[in-house]
XYZ file of C-alpha atoms in Angstrom:
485
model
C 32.362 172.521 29.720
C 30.320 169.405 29.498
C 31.458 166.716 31.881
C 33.182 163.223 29.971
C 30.725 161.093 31.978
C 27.595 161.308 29.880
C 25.615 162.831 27.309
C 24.019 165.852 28.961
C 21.136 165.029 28.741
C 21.462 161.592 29.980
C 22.988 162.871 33.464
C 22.639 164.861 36.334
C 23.493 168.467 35.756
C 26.820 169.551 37.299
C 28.727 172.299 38.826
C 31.411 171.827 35.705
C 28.533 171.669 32.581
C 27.631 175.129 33.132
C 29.352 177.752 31.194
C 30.744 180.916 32.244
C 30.933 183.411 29.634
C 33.451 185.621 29.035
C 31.931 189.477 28.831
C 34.319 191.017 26.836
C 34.789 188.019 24.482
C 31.091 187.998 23.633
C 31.122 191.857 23.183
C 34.299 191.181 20.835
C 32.056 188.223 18.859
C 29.263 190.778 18.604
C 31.312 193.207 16.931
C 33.218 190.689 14.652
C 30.136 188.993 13.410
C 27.959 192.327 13.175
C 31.043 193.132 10.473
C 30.042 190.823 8.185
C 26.479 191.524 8.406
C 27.036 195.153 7.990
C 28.952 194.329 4.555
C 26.116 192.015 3.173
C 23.776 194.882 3.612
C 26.813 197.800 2.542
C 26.813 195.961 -0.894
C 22.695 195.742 -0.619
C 23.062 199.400 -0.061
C 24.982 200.584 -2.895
C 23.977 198.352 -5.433
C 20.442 200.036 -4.749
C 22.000 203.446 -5.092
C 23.792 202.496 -8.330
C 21.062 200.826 -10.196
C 20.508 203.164 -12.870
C 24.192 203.839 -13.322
C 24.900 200.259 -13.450
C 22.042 199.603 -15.739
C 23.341 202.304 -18.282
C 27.360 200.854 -18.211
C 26.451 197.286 -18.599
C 23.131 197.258 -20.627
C 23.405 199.699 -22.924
C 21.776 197.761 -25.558
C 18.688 198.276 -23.455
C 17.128 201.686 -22.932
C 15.171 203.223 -19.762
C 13.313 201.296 -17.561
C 14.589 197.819 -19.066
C 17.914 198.872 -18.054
C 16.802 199.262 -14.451
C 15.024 195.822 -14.940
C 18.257 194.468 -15.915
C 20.093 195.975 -13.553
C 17.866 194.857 -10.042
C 17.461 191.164 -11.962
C 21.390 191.035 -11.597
C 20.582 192.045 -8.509
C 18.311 189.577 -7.530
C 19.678 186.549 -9.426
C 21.698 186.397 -5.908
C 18.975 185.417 -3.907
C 18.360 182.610 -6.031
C 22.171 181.014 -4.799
C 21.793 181.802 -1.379
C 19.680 178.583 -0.041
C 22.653 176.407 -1.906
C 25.421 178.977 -0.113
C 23.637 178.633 2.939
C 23.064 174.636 2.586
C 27.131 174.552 2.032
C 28.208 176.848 4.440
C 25.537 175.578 7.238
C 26.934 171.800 6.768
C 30.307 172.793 7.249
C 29.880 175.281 10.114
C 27.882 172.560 12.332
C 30.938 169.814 11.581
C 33.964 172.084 11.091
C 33.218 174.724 13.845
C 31.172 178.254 13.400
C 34.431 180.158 13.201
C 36.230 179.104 10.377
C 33.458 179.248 8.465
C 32.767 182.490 9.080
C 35.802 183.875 8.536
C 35.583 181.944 4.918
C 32.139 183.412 3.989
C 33.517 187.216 4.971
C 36.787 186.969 2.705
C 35.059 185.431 0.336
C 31.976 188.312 0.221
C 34.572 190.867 0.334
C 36.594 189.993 -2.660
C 33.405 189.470 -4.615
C 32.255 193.105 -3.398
C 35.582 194.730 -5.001
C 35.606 192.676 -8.085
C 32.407 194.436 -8.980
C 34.609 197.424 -8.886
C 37.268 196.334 -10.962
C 34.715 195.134 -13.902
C 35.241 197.231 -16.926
C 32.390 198.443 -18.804
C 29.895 196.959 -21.649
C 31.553 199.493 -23.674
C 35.387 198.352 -22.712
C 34.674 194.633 -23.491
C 30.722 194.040 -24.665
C 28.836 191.321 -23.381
C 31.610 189.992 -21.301
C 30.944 192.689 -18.930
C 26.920 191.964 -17.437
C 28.033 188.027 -17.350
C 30.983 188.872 -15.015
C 28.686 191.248 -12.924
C 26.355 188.154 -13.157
C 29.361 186.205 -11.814
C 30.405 188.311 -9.360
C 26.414 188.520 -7.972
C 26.340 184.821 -7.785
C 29.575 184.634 -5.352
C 28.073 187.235 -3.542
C 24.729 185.420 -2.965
C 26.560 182.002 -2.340
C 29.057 183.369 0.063
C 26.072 185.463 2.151
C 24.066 182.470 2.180
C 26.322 181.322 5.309
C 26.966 184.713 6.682
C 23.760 185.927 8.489
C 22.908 182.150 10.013
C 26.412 181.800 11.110
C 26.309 185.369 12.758
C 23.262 184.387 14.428
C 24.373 181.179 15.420
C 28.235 182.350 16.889
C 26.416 185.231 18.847
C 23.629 183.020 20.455
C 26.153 180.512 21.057
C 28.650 182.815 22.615
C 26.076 184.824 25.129
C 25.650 184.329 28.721
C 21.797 183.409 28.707
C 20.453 186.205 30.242
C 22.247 188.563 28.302
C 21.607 186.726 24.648
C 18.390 188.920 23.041
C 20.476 192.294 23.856
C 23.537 191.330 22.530
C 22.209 189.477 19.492
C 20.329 192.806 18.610
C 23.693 193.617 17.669
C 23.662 191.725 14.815
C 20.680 193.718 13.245
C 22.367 197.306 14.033
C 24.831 196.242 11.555
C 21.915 195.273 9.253
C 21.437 198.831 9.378
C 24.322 200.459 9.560
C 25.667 198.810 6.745
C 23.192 199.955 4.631
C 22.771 203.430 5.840
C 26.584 203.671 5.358
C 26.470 201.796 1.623
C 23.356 204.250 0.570
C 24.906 207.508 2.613
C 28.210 206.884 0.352
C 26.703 207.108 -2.929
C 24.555 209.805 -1.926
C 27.804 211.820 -0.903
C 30.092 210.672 -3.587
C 26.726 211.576 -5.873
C 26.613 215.291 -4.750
C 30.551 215.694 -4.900
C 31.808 214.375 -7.955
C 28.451 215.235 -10.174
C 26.426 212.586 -12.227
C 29.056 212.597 -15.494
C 32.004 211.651 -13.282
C 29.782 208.844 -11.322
C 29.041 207.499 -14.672
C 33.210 207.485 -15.303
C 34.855 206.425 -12.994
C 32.945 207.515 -9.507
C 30.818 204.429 -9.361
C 33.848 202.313 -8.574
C 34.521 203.437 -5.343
C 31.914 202.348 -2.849
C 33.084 198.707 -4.466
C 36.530 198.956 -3.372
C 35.605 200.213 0.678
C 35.166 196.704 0.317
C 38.310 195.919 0.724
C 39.582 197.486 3.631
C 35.459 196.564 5.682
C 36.931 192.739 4.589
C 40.536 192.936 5.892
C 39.101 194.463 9.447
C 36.447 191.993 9.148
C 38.601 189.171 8.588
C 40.830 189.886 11.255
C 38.582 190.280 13.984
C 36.804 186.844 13.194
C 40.273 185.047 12.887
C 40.798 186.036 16.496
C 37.915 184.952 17.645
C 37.089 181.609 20.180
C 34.957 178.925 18.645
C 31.689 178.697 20.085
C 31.588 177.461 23.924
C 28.286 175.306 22.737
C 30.113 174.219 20.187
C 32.984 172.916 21.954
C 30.875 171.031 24.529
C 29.376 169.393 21.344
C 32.555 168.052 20.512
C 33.289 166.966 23.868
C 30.221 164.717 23.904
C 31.632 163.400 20.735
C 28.290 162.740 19.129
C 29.657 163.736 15.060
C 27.888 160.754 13.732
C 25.483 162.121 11.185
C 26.111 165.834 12.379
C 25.982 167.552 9.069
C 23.333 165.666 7.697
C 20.476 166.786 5.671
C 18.492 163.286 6.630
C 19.159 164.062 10.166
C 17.732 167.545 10.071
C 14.505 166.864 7.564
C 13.292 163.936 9.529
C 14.357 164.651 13.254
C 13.839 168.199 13.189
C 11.459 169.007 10.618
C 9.022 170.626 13.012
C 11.620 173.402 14.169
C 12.656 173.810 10.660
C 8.554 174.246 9.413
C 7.975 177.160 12.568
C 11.654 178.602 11.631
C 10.200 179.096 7.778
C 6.970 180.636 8.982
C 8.969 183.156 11.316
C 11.929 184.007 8.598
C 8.912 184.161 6.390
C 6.259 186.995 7.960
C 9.487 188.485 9.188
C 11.138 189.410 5.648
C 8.089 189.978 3.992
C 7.201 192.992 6.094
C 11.217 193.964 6.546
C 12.040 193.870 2.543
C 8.211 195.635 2.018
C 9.185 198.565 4.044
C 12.596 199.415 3.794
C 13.257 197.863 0.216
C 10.026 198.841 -1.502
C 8.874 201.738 0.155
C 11.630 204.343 -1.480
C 9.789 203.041 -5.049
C 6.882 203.378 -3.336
C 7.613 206.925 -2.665
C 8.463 207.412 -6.336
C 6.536 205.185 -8.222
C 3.141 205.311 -6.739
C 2.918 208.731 -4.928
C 4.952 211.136 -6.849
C 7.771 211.661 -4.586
C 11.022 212.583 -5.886
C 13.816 209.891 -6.102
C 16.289 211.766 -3.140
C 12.996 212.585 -1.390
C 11.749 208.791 -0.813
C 15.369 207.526 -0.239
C 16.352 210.066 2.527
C 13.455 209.220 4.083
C 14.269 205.668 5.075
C 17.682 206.637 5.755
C 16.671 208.874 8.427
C 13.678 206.190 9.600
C 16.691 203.534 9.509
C 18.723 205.673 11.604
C 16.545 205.795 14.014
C 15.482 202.727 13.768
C 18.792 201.384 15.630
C 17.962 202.486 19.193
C 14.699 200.493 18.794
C 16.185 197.517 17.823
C 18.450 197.383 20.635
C 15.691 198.313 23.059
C 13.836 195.571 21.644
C 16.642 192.914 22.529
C 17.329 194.555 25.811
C 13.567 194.281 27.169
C 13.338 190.451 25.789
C 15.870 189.323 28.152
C 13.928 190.799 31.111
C 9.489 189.717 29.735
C 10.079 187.398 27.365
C 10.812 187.815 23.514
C 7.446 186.320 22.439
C 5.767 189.237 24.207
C 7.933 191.936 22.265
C 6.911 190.013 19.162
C 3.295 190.169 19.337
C 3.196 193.473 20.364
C 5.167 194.416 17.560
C 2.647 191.807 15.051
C -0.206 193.102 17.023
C 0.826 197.112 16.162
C 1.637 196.368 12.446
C -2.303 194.607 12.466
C -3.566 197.803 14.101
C -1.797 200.750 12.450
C -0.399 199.595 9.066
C -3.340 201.120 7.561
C -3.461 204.440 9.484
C 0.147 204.808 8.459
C -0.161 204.535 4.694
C -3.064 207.256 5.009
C -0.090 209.692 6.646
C 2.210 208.281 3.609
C -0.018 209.120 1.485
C -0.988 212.501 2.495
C 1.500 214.353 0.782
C 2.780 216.094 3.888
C 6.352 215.567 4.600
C 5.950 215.280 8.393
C 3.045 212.922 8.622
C 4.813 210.908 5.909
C 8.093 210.964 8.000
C 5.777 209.510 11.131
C 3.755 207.011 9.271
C 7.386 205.833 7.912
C 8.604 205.860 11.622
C 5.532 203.893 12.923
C 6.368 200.971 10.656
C 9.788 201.010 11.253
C 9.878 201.222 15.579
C 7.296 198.065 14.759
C 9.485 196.552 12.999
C 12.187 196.843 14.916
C 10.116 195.527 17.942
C 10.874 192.321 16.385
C 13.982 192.772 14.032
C 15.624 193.017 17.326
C 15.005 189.797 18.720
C 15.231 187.339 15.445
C 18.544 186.718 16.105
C 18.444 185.356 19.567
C 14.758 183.599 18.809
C 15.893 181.747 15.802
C 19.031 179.737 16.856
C 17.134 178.568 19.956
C 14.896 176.613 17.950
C 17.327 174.309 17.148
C 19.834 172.159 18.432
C 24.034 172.371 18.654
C 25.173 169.989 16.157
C 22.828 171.085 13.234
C 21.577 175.015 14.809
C 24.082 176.140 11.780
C 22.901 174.202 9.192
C 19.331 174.346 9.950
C 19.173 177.767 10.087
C 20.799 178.384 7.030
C 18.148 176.260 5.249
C 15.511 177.857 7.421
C 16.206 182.014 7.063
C 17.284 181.179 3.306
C 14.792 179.063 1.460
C 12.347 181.832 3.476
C 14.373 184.632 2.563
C 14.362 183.681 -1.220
C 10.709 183.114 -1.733
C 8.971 185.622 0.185
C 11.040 188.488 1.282
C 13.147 188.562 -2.068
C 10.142 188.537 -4.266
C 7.949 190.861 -1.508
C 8.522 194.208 -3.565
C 7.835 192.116 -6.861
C 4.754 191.101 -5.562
C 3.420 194.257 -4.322
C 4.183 195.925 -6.975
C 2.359 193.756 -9.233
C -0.339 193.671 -6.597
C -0.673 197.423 -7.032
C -0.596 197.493 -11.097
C -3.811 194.614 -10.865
C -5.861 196.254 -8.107
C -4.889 200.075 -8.554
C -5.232 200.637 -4.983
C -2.273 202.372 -2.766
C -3.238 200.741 0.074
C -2.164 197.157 -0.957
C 1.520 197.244 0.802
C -0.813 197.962 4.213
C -3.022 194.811 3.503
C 0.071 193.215 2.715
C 1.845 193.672 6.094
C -1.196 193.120 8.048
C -1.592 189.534 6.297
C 2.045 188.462 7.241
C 1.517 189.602 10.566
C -1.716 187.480 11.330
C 0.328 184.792 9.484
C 3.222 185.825 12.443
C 0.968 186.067 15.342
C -0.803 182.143 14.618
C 3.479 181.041 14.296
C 4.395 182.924 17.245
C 1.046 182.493 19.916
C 0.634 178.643 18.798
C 4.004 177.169 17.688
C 7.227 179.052 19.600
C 8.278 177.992 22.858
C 9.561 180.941 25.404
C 13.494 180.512 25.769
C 14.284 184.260 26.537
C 16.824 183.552 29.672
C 17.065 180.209 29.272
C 19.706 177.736 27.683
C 19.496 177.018 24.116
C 18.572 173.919 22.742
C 21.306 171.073 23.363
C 23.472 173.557 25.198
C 24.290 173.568 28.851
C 23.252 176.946 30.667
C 25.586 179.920 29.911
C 26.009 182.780 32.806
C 27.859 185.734 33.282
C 28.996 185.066 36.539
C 30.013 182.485 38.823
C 27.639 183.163 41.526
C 24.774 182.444 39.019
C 25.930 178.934 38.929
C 24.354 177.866 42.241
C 20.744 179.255 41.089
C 21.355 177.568 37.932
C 21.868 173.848 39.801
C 18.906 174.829 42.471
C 16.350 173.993 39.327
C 18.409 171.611 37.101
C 14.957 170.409 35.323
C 14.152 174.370 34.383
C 18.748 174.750 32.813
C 18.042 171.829 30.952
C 14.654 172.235 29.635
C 15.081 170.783 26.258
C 16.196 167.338 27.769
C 12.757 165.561 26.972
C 12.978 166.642 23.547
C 16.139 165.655 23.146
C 15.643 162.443 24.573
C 12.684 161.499 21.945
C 15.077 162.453 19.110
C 17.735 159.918 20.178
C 15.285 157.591 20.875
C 14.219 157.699 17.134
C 17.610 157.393 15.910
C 18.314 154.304 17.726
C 15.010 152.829 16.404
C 16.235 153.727 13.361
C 19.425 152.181 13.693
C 18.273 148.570 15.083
């Protein structure tokens, strides 16, 4: 923990700063926090699946595709409560500790998740029914805009440094395999009970697995250990204007401008491919419905090796590198595979799918250690809560909205490619110009975090190279004290 006698950065770096991480506990926090994530995207999952059911039981009034309009704008009306969710959450997480607050946002998903369930029909109780789906939305969207930046931050914060891209991949693999398991649900429960009992009664279920994913969840984030980085943030005892929105906008507005860029080419080519593609599939080519869908299940699947290779590989040549590989790729073969999309055959569709997804997992897979290291302890929470969902909002929310209108103006197939590729250039400028290299190093306003003792003596052998932010950090408080004369 962080010595009483000075601010860190203020003082010589000591034997007792550095922090000594406890394996097992961050393998525990990686699991507990991945939880959470993997019931955002569960809900994302079968809410997809259920669209046109949902649009039939709660907008009657409406008929074909305005029900499914309906339907995804109830959907979608969530990401519009996120940033304030996230601006809430984020505050109290950087002055209240990252632990109860995630615990909070979890229970609080979960119920919302199962009330969905427990909604009776249009036809049970008319228009009371779509506003308390619309209700129900809006607690989701609130609640989840704390979730992922508080994953991000508890896991960054709780990894030795040399081990933080792998395990923070973690994080992502419950992206996935919440979704996978939301969308594999409905497919099952689909095929078993028949489309007139879905339409009954069937629909109901994957909303009330809720339940039990937010009990487990709960539990294993209640046990948890606040953050160590966290705790040496309290010991320097520096609260004063810690959840401040002044404090963050003026101090660290450049971290927060390259943390928008990143979220921003990162969403817009994650929600493009694995949210639009399956109407893609449909829509534009011809496919069938189950066709396009299974497809990106299976891609998804596979997806999950890549993402943790991705994390494992930044710890060892840098998580910039991964990146603009990955940016570079998307550049070079986005086109190439929407030709194999679009050729009709299912293999080469299958591996011009898989292309885009191993890219994007080159860099899914490091986001979560990347983005918390751009900021520092007392507002990383809040910060990145603004940061991943003001981004998250306005470009990869509305990405399949505006591809789709994209397509419908210019005709052409090929406009999700051009799409991609633009983000990416926009990625590669952010990432080559703008982000500093922190793969293996300590994040910003944290002392160094090993995995074993014997790494502390390297550590103090280059105290300048632990504490690498100190300069930075030293310019900030200088501005606050001018301030403050």
């Amino acid at each position: 923990m962080v010595s009483k006698k000075g601010k860190l950065h203020t003082k010589k770096l000591e034997k007792d700063d550095i922090i000594v991480v406890d394996t097992k506990m961050a393998k525990k926090s990686v699991i507990a926090t991945a939880v959470g994530n993997a019931m955002e995207w569960f809900d994302f999952g079968i809410y997809s699946y259920l669209a046109v059911i949902l649009g039939a039981l709660f907008f009657p009034e409406f008929s074909g595709p305005l029900q499914l309009v309906f339907s995804f704008a109830t959907f979608a009306v969530a990401f519009l409560v996120r940033p304030f969710g996230g601006l809430f959450f984020g505050m109290l997480g950087d002055r209240l500790g990252r632990k109860k607050i995630l615990a909070i946002t979890l229970i609080i998903m979960a119920i919302a998740t199962l009330a969905i369930g427990l909604i009776p029909t249009y036809d049970s109780i008319g228009i009371t029914a779509p506003i308390l789906l619309l209700t129900a939305r809006l607690v989701q969207g609130f609640s989840a805009g704390g979730e992922y930046s508080g994953a991000m931050t508890y896991i960054a914060e709780s990894t030795a440094d040399k081990k933080r891209g792998f395990l923070s991949s973690g994080l992502e693999v419950g992206t996935l395999v919440g979704y996978i398991t939301g969308a594999g649900i409905v497919t099952l429960l689909t095929f078993l009970l028949g489309s007139e009992t879905m339409h009954e009664w069937g629909w109901r279920i994957p909303f009330f697995i809720a339940a039990p994913i937010g009990i487990i969840g709960f539990y294993l984030r209640n046990n948890l250990d606040e953050t160590p980085a966290f705790e040496s943030q309290e010991e320097e005892d520096n609260q004063e204007g810690k959840a401040s929105l002044k404090n963050i906008f003026i101090h660290h507005r450049k971290s927060l401008l390259i943390g928008l860029g990143l979220v921003s080419f990162y969403n817009t080519v994650y929600y493009v491919i694995l949210t639009y593609m399956p109407s893609h599939l449909n829509a534009v080519l011809g496919y069938g419905d189950t066709k396009g869908l299974l497809l990106i299940l299976v891609v998804m699947v596979i997806m999950i090796p890549f993402v943790l290779m991705a994390g494992y590989f930044s710890d060892r040549i840098g998580n910039k590198k991964i990146i603009l590989f990955g940016l570079s790729g998307m550049i070079v073969l986005s086109i190439p595979s929407f030709i194999l999309i679009g050729s009709g055959n299912n293999w080469l569709v299958f591996f011009g799918l898989m292309i885009l997804g191993a890219l994007l997992a080159s860099f899914q897979g490091i986001m979560p250690s990347l983005l918390p290291s751009l900021f520092f302890t007392e507002v990383r929470y809040g910060s990145l809560a603004i940061t991943y969902n003001v981004a998250t909002s306005v470009f990869g929310g509305t990405a399949p909205l505006v591809v789709s209108w994209l397509i419908s103006v210019t005709m052409s197939r090929m406009v999700p490619a051009y799409y991609i590729i633009f983000a990416s250039i926009i990625g590669i400028i952010i990432v080559a110009l703008f982000v500093v290299e922190t793969s293996g190093k300590s994040l910003r306003g944290q002392p160094p975090a090993v995995e074993k003792k014997q790494e502390i003596h390297d550590v103090l052998e280059e105290p300048e190279e632990a504490l690498w932010w100190k300069d930075e950090k030293r310019e900030i408080t200088e501005r606050k004290d001018d301030e403050n004369k």
